[in-house]
CSV table of C-alpha atoms in Angstrom, one decimal:
chain,number,residue,atom,x,y,z
A,1459,UNK,CA,-18.5,-9.3,-20.2
A,1460,UNK,CA,-19.1,-13.1,-20.2
A,1461,UNK,CA,-19.1,-14.7,-16.7
A,1462,UNK,CA,-16.3,-17.1,-17.6
A,1463,UNK,CA,-14.1,-14.2,-18.8
A,1464,UNK,CA,-14.9,-12.2,-15.6
A,1465,UNK,CA,-14.0,-15.2,-13.4
A,1466,UNK,CA,-10.7,-15.7,-15.3
A,1467,UNK,CA,-9.8,-12.0,-15.0
A,1468,UNK,CA,-10.5,-12.0,-11.2
A,1469,UNK,CA,-8.5,-15.3,-10.7
A,1470,UNK,CA,-5.5,-13.8,-12.6
A,1471,UNK,CA,-5.6,-10.6,-10.5
A,1472,UNK,CA,-6.0,-12.6,-7.2
A,1473,UNK,CA,-3.0,-14.7,-8.3
A,1474,UNK,CA,-1.0,-11.5,-8.5
A,1475,UNK,CA,-2.2,-9.9,-5.3
A,1476,UNK,CA,-1.7,-13.0,-3.1
A,1477,UNK,CA,2.1,-13.5,-3.8
A,1478,UNK,CA,2.7,-9.8,-3.6
A,1479,UNK,CA,1.3,-9.6,-0.1
A,1480,UNK,CA,3.0,-12.8,0.9
A,1481,UNK,CA,6.3,-11.2,-0.2
A,1482,UNK,CA,5.5,-8.0,1.6
A,1483,UNK,CA,4.8,-10.0,4.8
A,1484,UNK,CA,8.1,-12.0,4.5
A,1485,UNK,CA,10.2,-8.9,3.9
A,1486,UNK,CA,8.3,-6.3,5.8
A,1487,UNK,CA,7.4,-8.3,9.0
A,1488,UNK,CA,10.9,-9.8,9.4
A,1489,UNK,CA,13.1,-6.9,8.4
A,1490,UNK,CA,14.4,-6.6,12.0
A,1491,UNK,CA,15.0,-10.3,12.4
A,1492,UNK,CA,17.0,-10.5,9.2
A,1493,UNK,CA,19.1,-7.4,9.7
A,1494,UNK,CA,19.8,-8.2,13.4
A,1495,UNK,CA,21.1,-11.6,12.1
A,1496,UNK,CA,23.5,-9.6,9.9
A,1497,UNK,CA,24.8,-7.6,12.9
A,1498,UNK,CA,22.7,-4.5,12.6
A,1499,UNK,CA,21.6,-2.5,15.6
A,1500,UNK,CA,18.0,-1.3,16.1
A,1501,UNK,CA,19.0,2.3,15.3
A,1502,UNK,CA,20.7,1.1,12.1
A,1503,UNK,CA,17.7,-0.9,11.1
A,1504,UNK,CA,15.5,2.3,11.5
A,1505,UNK,CA,17.8,4.3,9.3
A,1506,UNK,CA,17.8,1.6,6.5
A,1507,UNK,CA,14.0,1.4,6.6
A,1508,UNK,CA,13.6,5.2,6.6
A,1509,UNK,CA,16.0,5.6,3.7
A,1510,UNK,CA,14.3,2.8,1.7
A,1511,UNK,CA,10.9,4.4,2.1
A,1512,UNK,CA,12.3,7.8,1.3
A,1513,UNK,CA,14.0,6.5,-1.8
A,1514,UNK,CA,10.7,4.9,-2.9
A,1515,UNK,CA,8.7,8.1,-2.2
A,1516,UNK,CA,11.1,10.1,-4.4
A,1517,UNK,CA,11.2,7.6,-7.3
A,1518,UNK,CA,7.5,6.7,-7.3
A,1519,UNK,CA,6.2,9.7,-9.2
A,1520,UNK,CA,8.8,9.3,-11.9
A,1521,UNK,CA,8.0,5.6,-12.3
A,1522,UNK,CA,4.4,6.5,-12.6
A,1523,UNK,CA,5.1,9.2,-15.2
A,1524,UNK,CA,7.1,6.7,-17.2
A,1525,UNK,CA,4.3,4.1,-16.8
A,1526,UNK,CA,1.7,6.5,-18.1
A,1527,UNK,CA,3.8,7.4,-21.2
A,1528,UNK,CA,5.2,4.0,-22.1
A,1529,UNK,CA,3.8,2.5,-25.3
A,1530,UNK,CA,5.8,-0.6,-26.1
A,1531,UNK,CA,6.0,-1.9,-22.5
A,1532,UNK,CA,2.8,-3.1,-20.9
A,1533,UNK,CA,1.9,-2.3,-17.3
A,1534,UNK,CA,2.1,-5.9,-16.3
A,1535,UNK,CA,5.6,-6.2,-17.8
A,1536,UNK,CA,6.8,-3.2,-15.8
A,1537,UNK,CA,5.5,-4.8,-12.6
A,1538,UNK,CA,7.3,-8.1,-13.6
A,1539,UNK,CA,10.5,-6.2,-14.1
A,1540,UNK,CA,10.2,-4.6,-10.6
A,1541,UNK,CA,9.6,-8.1,-9.2
A,1542,UNK,CA,12.7,-9.4,-11.1
A,1543,UNK,CA,14.8,-6.7,-9.3
A,1544,UNK,CA,13.5,-8.1,-6.0
A,1545,UNK,CA,14.6,-11.6,-7.0
A,1546,UNK,CA,18.0,-10.3,-8.1
A,1547,UNK,CA,18.7,-8.2,-5.0
A,1548,UNK,CA,17.6,-11.2,-2.8
A,1549,UNK,CA,20.0,-13.4,-4.7
A,1550,UNK,CA,22.8,-10.8,-4.3
A,1551,UNK,CA,22.3,-10.9,-0.5
A,1552,UNK,CA,22.7,-14.6,-0.6
A,1553,UNK,CA,26.1,-14.6,-2.4
A,1554,UNK,CA,27.7,-11.3,-1.5
A,1555,UNK,CA,30.0,-11.0,1.5
A,1556,UNK,CA,28.2,-10.0,4.8
A,1557,UNK,CA,29.9,-6.6,4.8
A,1558,UNK,CA,27.8,-4.0,6.7
A,1559,UNK,CA,27.6,-1.3,4.0
A,1560,UNK,CA,27.1,-3.8,1.2
A,1561,UNK,CA,24.2,-5.5,3.0
A,1562,UNK,CA,22.7,-2.1,4.0
A,1563,UNK,CA,22.8,-0.8,0.4
A,1564,UNK,CA,21.4,-3.9,-1.2
A,1565,UNK,CA,18.7,-4.3,1.4
A,1566,UNK,CA,17.7,-0.6,1.0
A,1567,UNK,CA,17.2,-1.2,-2.8
A,1568,UNK,CA,15.4,-4.5,-2.1
A,1569,UNK,CA,12.9,-2.8,0.3
A,1570,UNK,CA,12.5,0.2,-2.0
A,1571,UNK,CA,11.5,-2.1,-4.9
A,1572,UNK,CA,8.9,-3.8,-2.7
A,1573,UNK,CA,7.3,-0.4,-1.9
A,1574,UNK,CA,7.5,0.7,-5.6
A,1575,UNK,CA,5.8,-2.5,-6.8
A,1576,UNK,CA,2.6,-1.9,-4.7
A,1577,UNK,CA,1.2,1.0,-6.7
A,1578,UNK,CA,1.9,-0.9,-9.9
A,1579,UNK,CA,-0.3,-3.8,-8.6
A,1580,UNK,CA,-3.0,-1.3,-7.9
A,1581,UNK,CA,-2.6,0.3,-11.3
A,1582,UNK,CA,-3.1,-3.1,-13.0
A,1583,UNK,CA,-6.4,-3.4,-11.2
A,1584,UNK,CA,-7.6,0.0,-12.1
A,1585,UNK,CA,-6.6,-0.7,-15.7
A,1586,UNK,CA,-9.6,-3.0,-15.8
A,1587,UNK,CA,-11.9,-1.1,-13.5
A,1588,UNK,CA,-11.5,2.1,-15.5
A,1589,UNK,CA,-12.6,0.3,-18.6
A,1590,UNK,CA,-15.7,-1.1,-16.9
A,1591,UNK,CA,-14.6,-4.7,-16.5
A,1592,UNK,CA,-16.0,-6.7,-13.5
A,1593,UNK,CA,-12.8,-6.9,-11.4
A,1594,UNK,CA,-13.5,-7.3,-7.7
A,1595,UNK,CA,-10.6,-5.4,-6.3
A,1596,UNK,CA,-11.7,-5.8,-2.7
A,1597,UNK,CA,-11.9,-9.6,-2.9
A,1598,UNK,CA,-8.4,-9.7,-4.3
A,1599,UNK,CA,-7.0,-7.3,-1.8
A,1600,UNK,CA,-8.7,-9.1,1.1
A,1601,UNK,CA,-7.2,-12.4,0.0
A,1602,UNK,CA,-3.9,-10.7,-0.1
A,1603,UNK,CA,-4.3,-9.7,3.5
A,1604,UNK,CA,-5.1,-13.3,4.4
A,1605,UNK,CA,-2.0,-14.4,2.5
A,1606,UNK,CA,0.0,-11.8,4.4
A,1607,UNK,CA,-1.1,-13.3,7.8
A,1608,UNK,CA,-0.5,-16.8,6.6
A,1609,UNK,CA,3.0,-16.0,5.2
A,1610,UNK,CA,3.9,-14.3,8.5
A,1611,UNK,CA,3.0,-17.4,10.5
A,1612,UNK,CA,4.8,-19.8,8.2
A,1613,UNK,CA,7.9,-17.6,7.9
A,1614,UNK,CA,8.2,-17.3,11.6
A,1615,UNK,CA,8.3,-21.1,12.0
A,1616,UNK,CA,10.8,-21.5,9.2
A,1617,UNK,CA,13.1,-19.0,10.7
A,1618,UNK,CA,13.0,-20.8,14.0
A,1619,UNK,CA,13.7,-24.2,12.2
A,1620,UNK,CA,16.4,-22.9,9.9
A,1621,UNK,CA,17.7,-19.3,10.1
A,1622,UNK,CA,16.8,-15.8,9.0
A,1623,UNK,CA,18.5,-16.5,5.6
A,1624,UNK,CA,15.4,-18.5,4.7
A,1625,UNK,CA,13.7,-15.1,4.1
A,1626,UNK,CA,15.8,-14.6,0.9
A,1627,UNK,CA,14.9,-18.0,-0.5
A,1628,UNK,CA,11.2,-17.3,0.2
A,1629,UNK,CA,11.4,-13.9,-1.5
A,1630,UNK,CA,13.0,-15.5,-4.6
A,1631,UNK,CA,10.4,-18.2,-4.9
A,1632,UNK,CA,7.4,-15.9,-4.2
A,1633,UNK,CA,8.4,-13.2,-6.7
A,1634,UNK,CA,9.4,-15.7,-9.4
A,1635,UNK,CA,5.8,-17.0,-9.2
A,1636,UNK,CA,4.6,-13.3,-9.2
A,1637,UNK,CA,6.5,-12.7,-12.4
A,1638,UNK,CA,4.9,-15.7,-14.1
A,1639,UNK,CA,1.3,-14.9,-13.2
A,1640,UNK,CA,1.7,-11.2,-13.9
A,1641,UNK,CA,3.1,-11.6,-17.4
A,1642,UNK,CA,0.0,-13.7,-18.2
A,1643,UNK,CA,-2.3,-10.7,-17.5
A,1644,UNK,CA,-3.2,-8.8,-20.7
A,1645,UNK,CA,-2.7,-5.1,-20.1
A,1646,UNK,CA,-2.2,-4.0,-23.7
A,1647,UNK,CA,-3.5,-0.4,-24.3
A,1648,UNK,CA,-4.6,-1.3,-27.8
A,1649,UNK,CA,-5.5,-4.6,-29.5
A,1650,UNK,CA,-5.7,-6.5,-26.2
A,1651,UNK,CA,-8.5,-8.5,-24.7
A,1652,UNK,CA,-9.4,-5.7,-22.3
A,1653,UNK,CA,-8.3,-2.6,-24.3
A,1654,UNK,CA,-11.8,-1.6,-25.2
A,1655,UNK,CA,-13.9,0.3,-22.7
A,1656,UNK,CA,-17.3,-1.1,-21.7
A,1657,UNK,CA,-18.7,2.2,-20.5
A,1658,UNK,CA,-19.4,5.5,-22.2
A,1659,UNK,CA,-17.4,7.4,-19.6
A,1660,UNK,CA,-14.5,5.0,-20.0
A,1661,UNK,CA,-14.7,5.3,-23.8
A,1662,UNK,CA,-14.3,9.0,-23.4
A,1663,UNK,CA,-11.4,8.7,-21.0
A,1664,UNK,CA,-9.5,6.1,-23.0
A,1665,UNK,CA,-8.9,8.3,-26.0
A,1666,UNK,CA,-5.5,7.1,-27.0
A,1667,UNK,CA,-4.8,10.3,-29.0
A,1668,UNK,CA,-4.3,12.1,-25.7
A,1669,UNK,CA,-0.8,12.3,-24.4
A,1670,UNK,CA,-0.2,11.8,-20.7
A,1671,UNK,CA,0.9,15.0,-19.0
A,1672,UNK,CA,4.0,15.5,-16.9
A,1673,UNK,CA,4.2,15.7,-13.1
A,1674,UNK,CA,4.1,19.6,-13.0
A,1675,UNK,CA,1.3,19.8,-15.4
A,1676,UNK,CA,-0.5,17.1,-13.5
A,1677,UNK,CA,-0.2,19.1,-10.2
A,1678,UNK,CA,-1.6,22.2,-11.9
A,1679,UNK,CA,-4.5,20.3,-13.5
A,1680,UNK,CA,-5.5,18.3,-10.4
A,1681,UNK,CA,-4.9,20.9,-7.7
A,1682,UNK,CA,-7.6,19.7,-5.3
A,1683,UNK,CA,-6.3,16.2,-5.7
A,1684,UNK,CA,-2.8,17.4,-4.7
A,1685,UNK,CA,-4.2,19.1,-1.6
A,1686,UNK,CA,-6.1,15.9,-0.8
A,1687,UNK,CA,-2.8,14.0,-0.8
A,1688,UNK,CA,-1.5,16.3,1.9
A,1689,UNK,CA,-4.5,15.4,4.1
A,1690,UNK,CA,-3.9,11.7,3.4
A,1691,UNK,CA,-0.3,12.0,4.4
A,1692,UNK,CA,-1.3,13.6,7.7
A,1693,UNK,CA,-3.7,10.8,8.4
A,1694,UNK,CA,-0.9,8.2,7.9
A,1695,UNK,CA,1.4,10.0,10.2
A,1696,UNK,CA,-0.5,9.0,13.3
A,1697,UNK,CA,-1.6,5.7,11.8
A,1698,UNK,CA,2.1,4.8,11.5
A,1699,UNK,CA,2.9,6.1,15.0
A,1700,UNK,CA,0.2,3.7,16.4
A,1701,UNK,CA,1.6,0.7,14.5
A,1702,UNK,CA,5.3,1.4,15.1
A,1703,UNK,CA,5.1,2.4,18.8
A,1704,UNK,CA,2.2,0.3,20.1
A,1705,UNK,CA,4.3,-1.3,22.8
A,1706,UNK,CA,5.2,2.1,24.2
A,1707,UNK,CA,1.6,3.1,24.1
A,1708,UNK,CA,0.4,0.0,25.9
A,1709,UNK,CA,3.2,-0.2,28.4
A,1710,UNK,CA,1.7,2.5,30.8
A,1711,UNK,CA,-1.5,0.5,30.8
A,1712,UNK,CA,0.3,-2.7,31.8
A,1713,UNK,CA,0.5,-4.0,28.3
A,1714,UNK,CA,3.1,-6.7,27.2
A,1715,UNK,CA,4.6,-7.8,23.9
A,1716,UNK,CA,1.8,-10.4,23.7
A,1717,UNK,CA,-0.8,-7.6,24.1
A,1718,UNK,CA,0.8,-5.7,21.2
A,1719,UNK,CA,0.7,-8.8,18.9
A,1720,UNK,CA,-3.0,-9.4,19.8
A,1721,UNK,CA,-3.9,-5.7,19.2
A,1722,UNK,CA,-2.2,-5.7,15.8
A,1723,UNK,CA,-4.1,-8.9,14.9
A,1724,UNK,CA,-7.4,-7.3,15.9
A,1725,UNK,CA,-6.6,-4.5,13.5
A,1726,UNK,CA,-5.6,-6.8,10.7
A,1727,UNK,CA,-8.6,-9.1,11.0
A,1728,UNK,CA,-11.0,-6.1,11.2
A,1729,UNK,CA,-9.9,-5.0,7.8
A,1730,UNK,CA,-11.2,-8.1,6.0
A,1731,UNK,CA,-15.0,-7.5,6.0
A,1732,UNK,CA,-14.5,-4.1,4.5
A,1733,UNK,CA,-12.2,-5.4,1.8
A,1734,UNK,CA,-14.4,-8.5,1.0
A,1735,UNK,CA,-17.7,-6.6,0.8
A,1736,UNK,CA,-16.5,-3.2,-0.5
A,1737,UNK,CA,-17.7,-4.1,-4.0
A,1738,UNK,CA,-21.3,-4.3,-2.7
A,1739,UNK,CA,-20.9,-1.2,-0.4
A,1740,UNK,CA,-19.9,0.8,-3.5
A,1741,UNK,CA,-23.3,0.1,-5.1
A,1742,UNK,CA,-25.1,1.9,-2.2
A,1743,UNK,CA,-22.8,4.7,-1.1
A,1744,UNK,CA,-21.0,7.4,-3.2
A,1745,UNK,CA,-17.3,7.1,-3.4
A,1746,UNK,CA,-16.6,10.6,-2.1
A,1747,UNK,CA,-18.7,9.9,1.0
A,1748,UNK,CA,-16.7,6.7,1.7
A,1749,UNK,CA,-13.4,8.7,1.5
A,1750,UNK,CA,-14.8,11.3,3.9
A,1751,UNK,CA,-16.1,8.6,6.3
A,1752,UNK,CA,-12.7,6.8,6.3
A,1753,UNK,CA,-10.9,10.1,7.1
A,1754,UNK,CA,-13.3,10.7,10.0
A,1755,UNK,CA,-12.7,7.3,11.5
A,1756,UNK,CA,-8.9,7.7,11.3
A,1757,UNK,CA,-9.4,10.6,13.8
A,1758,UNK,CA,-12.1,8.8,15.9
A,1759,UNK,CA,-9.6,5.9,16.3
A,1760,UNK,CA,-6.8,8.3,17.2
A,1761,UNK,CA,-9.0,10.0,19.8
A,1762,UNK,CA,-10.1,6.8,21.4
A,1763,UNK,CA,-6.5,5.6,21.7
A,1764,UNK,CA,-5.6,9.1,23.2
A,1765,UNK,CA,-8.2,8.7,26.0
A,1766,UNK,CA,-8.0,4.9,26.4
A,1767,UNK,CA,-7.5,3.8,30.0
A,1768,UNK,CA,-7.3,0.1,29.4
A,1769,UNK,CA,-6.0,-2.5,26.9
A,1770,UNK,CA,-9.6,-3.3,26.0
A,1771,UNK,CA,-10.2,0.2,24.8
A,1772,UNK,CA,-7.0,0.1,22.8
A,1773,UNK,CA,-8.3,-3.1,21.1
A,1774,UNK,CA,-11.7,-1.5,20.6
A,1775,UNK,CA,-10.0,1.4,18.8
A,1776,UNK,CA,-8.0,-1.0,16.7
A,1777,UNK,CA,-11.2,-2.7,15.5
A,1778,UNK,CA,-12.2,0.6,13.9
A,1779,UNK,CA,-9.5,-0.1,11.3
A,1780,UNK,CA,-12.4,-1.5,9.2
A,1781,UNK,CA,-13.9,2.0,8.9
A,1782,UNK,CA,-10.6,3.9,8.7
A,1783,UNK,CA,-7.6,2.4,7.1
A,1784,UNK,CA,-9.3,-0.5,5.3
A,1785,UNK,CA,-12.1,1.7,3.9
A,1786,UNK,CA,-9.5,4.3,2.8
A,1787,UNK,CA,-7.3,1.6,1.2
A,1788,UNK,CA,-10.3,0.5,-1.0
A,1789,UNK,CA,-12.0,3.8,-1.5
A,1790,UNK,CA,-8.9,5.7,-2.5
A,1791,UNK,CA,-8.3,3.3,-5.4
A,1792,UNK,CA,-11.8,3.9,-6.8
A,1793,UNK,CA,-11.9,7.6,-6.1
A,1794,UNK,CA,-8.6,8.2,-7.9
A,1795,UNK,CA,-9.9,6.1,-10.8
A,1796,UNK,CA,-12.9,8.3,-11.0
A,1797,UNK,CA,-11.2,11.7,-10.6
A,1798,UNK,CA,-8.1,11.2,-12.8
A,1799,UNK,CA,-8.2,10.8,-16.6
A,1800,UNK,CA,-7.3,7.3,-17.8
A,1801,UNK,CA,-4.2,8.5,-19.5
A,1802,UNK,CA,-2.8,9.7,-16.2
A,1803,UNK,CA,-4.2,7.0,-14.0
A,1804,UNK,CA,-1.0,5.3,-13.0
A,1805,UNK,CA,0.4,8.6,-12.0
A,1806,UNK,CA,-2.6,9.3,-9.8
A,1807,UNK,CA,-2.6,5.9,-8.1
A,1808,UNK,CA,1.1,6.1,-7.5
A,1809,UNK,CA,0.9,9.6,-6.0
A,1810,UNK,CA,-1.8,8.3,-3.6
A,1811,UNK,CA,0.5,5.5,-2.6
A,1812,UNK,CA,3.3,8.1,-2.2
A,1813,UNK,CA,1.2,10.1,0.1
A,1814,UNK,CA,0.8,7.1,2.3
A,1815,UNK,CA,4.5,6.4,2.2
A,1816,UNK,CA,5.4,10.0,3.1
A,1817,UNK,CA,3.0,9.9,6.0
A,1818,UNK,CA,4.7,6.7,7.1
A,1819,UNK,CA,8.2,8.2,7.0
A,1820,UNK,CA,7.1,11.2,9.0
A,1821,UNK,CA,5.2,9.1,11.5
A,1822,UNK,CA,8.2,6.8,12.1
A,1823,UNK,CA,10.6,9.7,12.6
A,1824,UNK,CA,8.3,12.0,14.6
A,1825,UNK,CA,7.1,9.2,16.8
A,1826,UNK,CA,10.6,8.3,17.8
A,1827,UNK,CA,11.6,11.9,18.4
A,1828,UNK,CA,8.5,12.6,20.5
A,1829,UNK,CA,9.1,9.5,22.7
A,1830,UNK,CA,12.7,10.6,23.2
A,1831,UNK,CA,11.8,14.1,24.4
A,1832,UNK,CA,8.1,14.0,25.4
A,1833,UNK,CA,5.7,11.6,27.2
A,1834,UNK,CA,3.6,9.0,25.6
A,1835,UNK,CA,0.4,11.0,26.3
A,1836,UNK,CA,1.9,14.1,24.6
A,1837,UNK,CA,2.9,12.0,21.6
A,1838,UNK,CA,-0.7,10.8,21.4
A,1839,UNK,CA,-2.1,14.3,21.8
A,1840,UNK,CA,0.1,15.7,19.0
A,1841,UNK,CA,-0.5,12.7,16.8
A,1842,UNK,CA,-4.3,13.1,17.2
A,1843,UNK,CA,-4.1,16.7,16.4
A,1844,UNK,CA,-2.2,15.9,13.2
A,1845,UNK,CA,-4.8,13.3,12.4
A,1846,UNK,CA,-7.6,15.8,12.9
A,1847,UNK,CA,-5.9,18.2,10.5
A,1848,UNK,CA,-5.7,15.5,7.9
A,1849,UNK,CA,-9.4,14.6,8.3
A,1850,UNK,CA,-10.4,18.3,7.8
A,1851,UNK,CA,-8.2,18.7,4.7
A,1852,UNK,CA,-9.5,15.4,3.2
A,1853,UNK,CA,-13.2,16.3,3.8
A,1854,UNK,CA,-12.7,19.8,2.3
A,1855,UNK,CA,-10.8,18.7,-0.8
A,1856,UNK,CA,-12.8,15.7,-1.8
A,1857,UNK,CA,-14.6,16.2,-5.1
A,1858,UNK,CA,-18.2,15.1,-5.4
A,1859,UNK,CA,-18.5,13.4,-8.8
């Protein structure tokens, strides 16, 4: 692949990842702010978010199955359609009456579309990676994280200057840009710039005479992968508990809202080196080892938070995000790409994202329930045990290839 073509491909993919994570930041970070401005209570906000994630988790496998089977529609076009729905739902919230059930229903669909779009952006990246093209996924994802942080800061200032309604205008602008850049990416299965495979393995996998299999057949064919997804879900249960209930975790140690913000910033910043340099790390360490290492650090972080006696130790644990969450985020994309046949790759990537989502739903619900009936220390103990179970399952089910 010529260097100029490789640079163009990476710039196109970066131009898609950056607006997606900006949109995720605007919608995800300020959900409470927006819904509170529309008269929702904290409990109602939690219900809307849980239902949105649950809806996305249910729909994701079916969207993936459709994406694997579609012939006339390109993967980039499907992602653009999902982004268009985000624009439409944002516009509807601007013009429709501020009736509680109407706002709740439209916002639920809006947030679900945001979650559904994420595996499609990953699948577009693996479209090129699986064919041997020089796409630096880590660089694009890392710049997406920087865009996330920048968008959060700017959006907060805009909300203070104007109102929470500015969120909807930002979403419309961001995802209109996303649509334009995504439609320019060539993801044709045949006859396109990147249709041909550059590797022997990829050539074998990209046999277009093979028909993508259904979800049930997929589960039977990739049984170890399906068990791996269970382990991943368990890892994300406690990961979500930490992120969602950090204030409650820090409070017994004398922590404040400011300490929570600083701690989450430490975690976010620590992800960047892993994402930026993952492409080089991949050259020296086997992908199955990276998956196992990430799973182990999820539990090391959980254990450190469990026994932390100070804010400093909490932040130290948060810095391990670079070896846990960040490493898993990157490694899982390449691992799935290696294990799953190209004809079913969208399905595989989407199921991996669904495992994360299911773990997040369970973590949000269980964390709240445990805090209602148990102590913070018991929540951390149970959460760490769940994380350890996930680590064991991941390490046992990883395929060495």
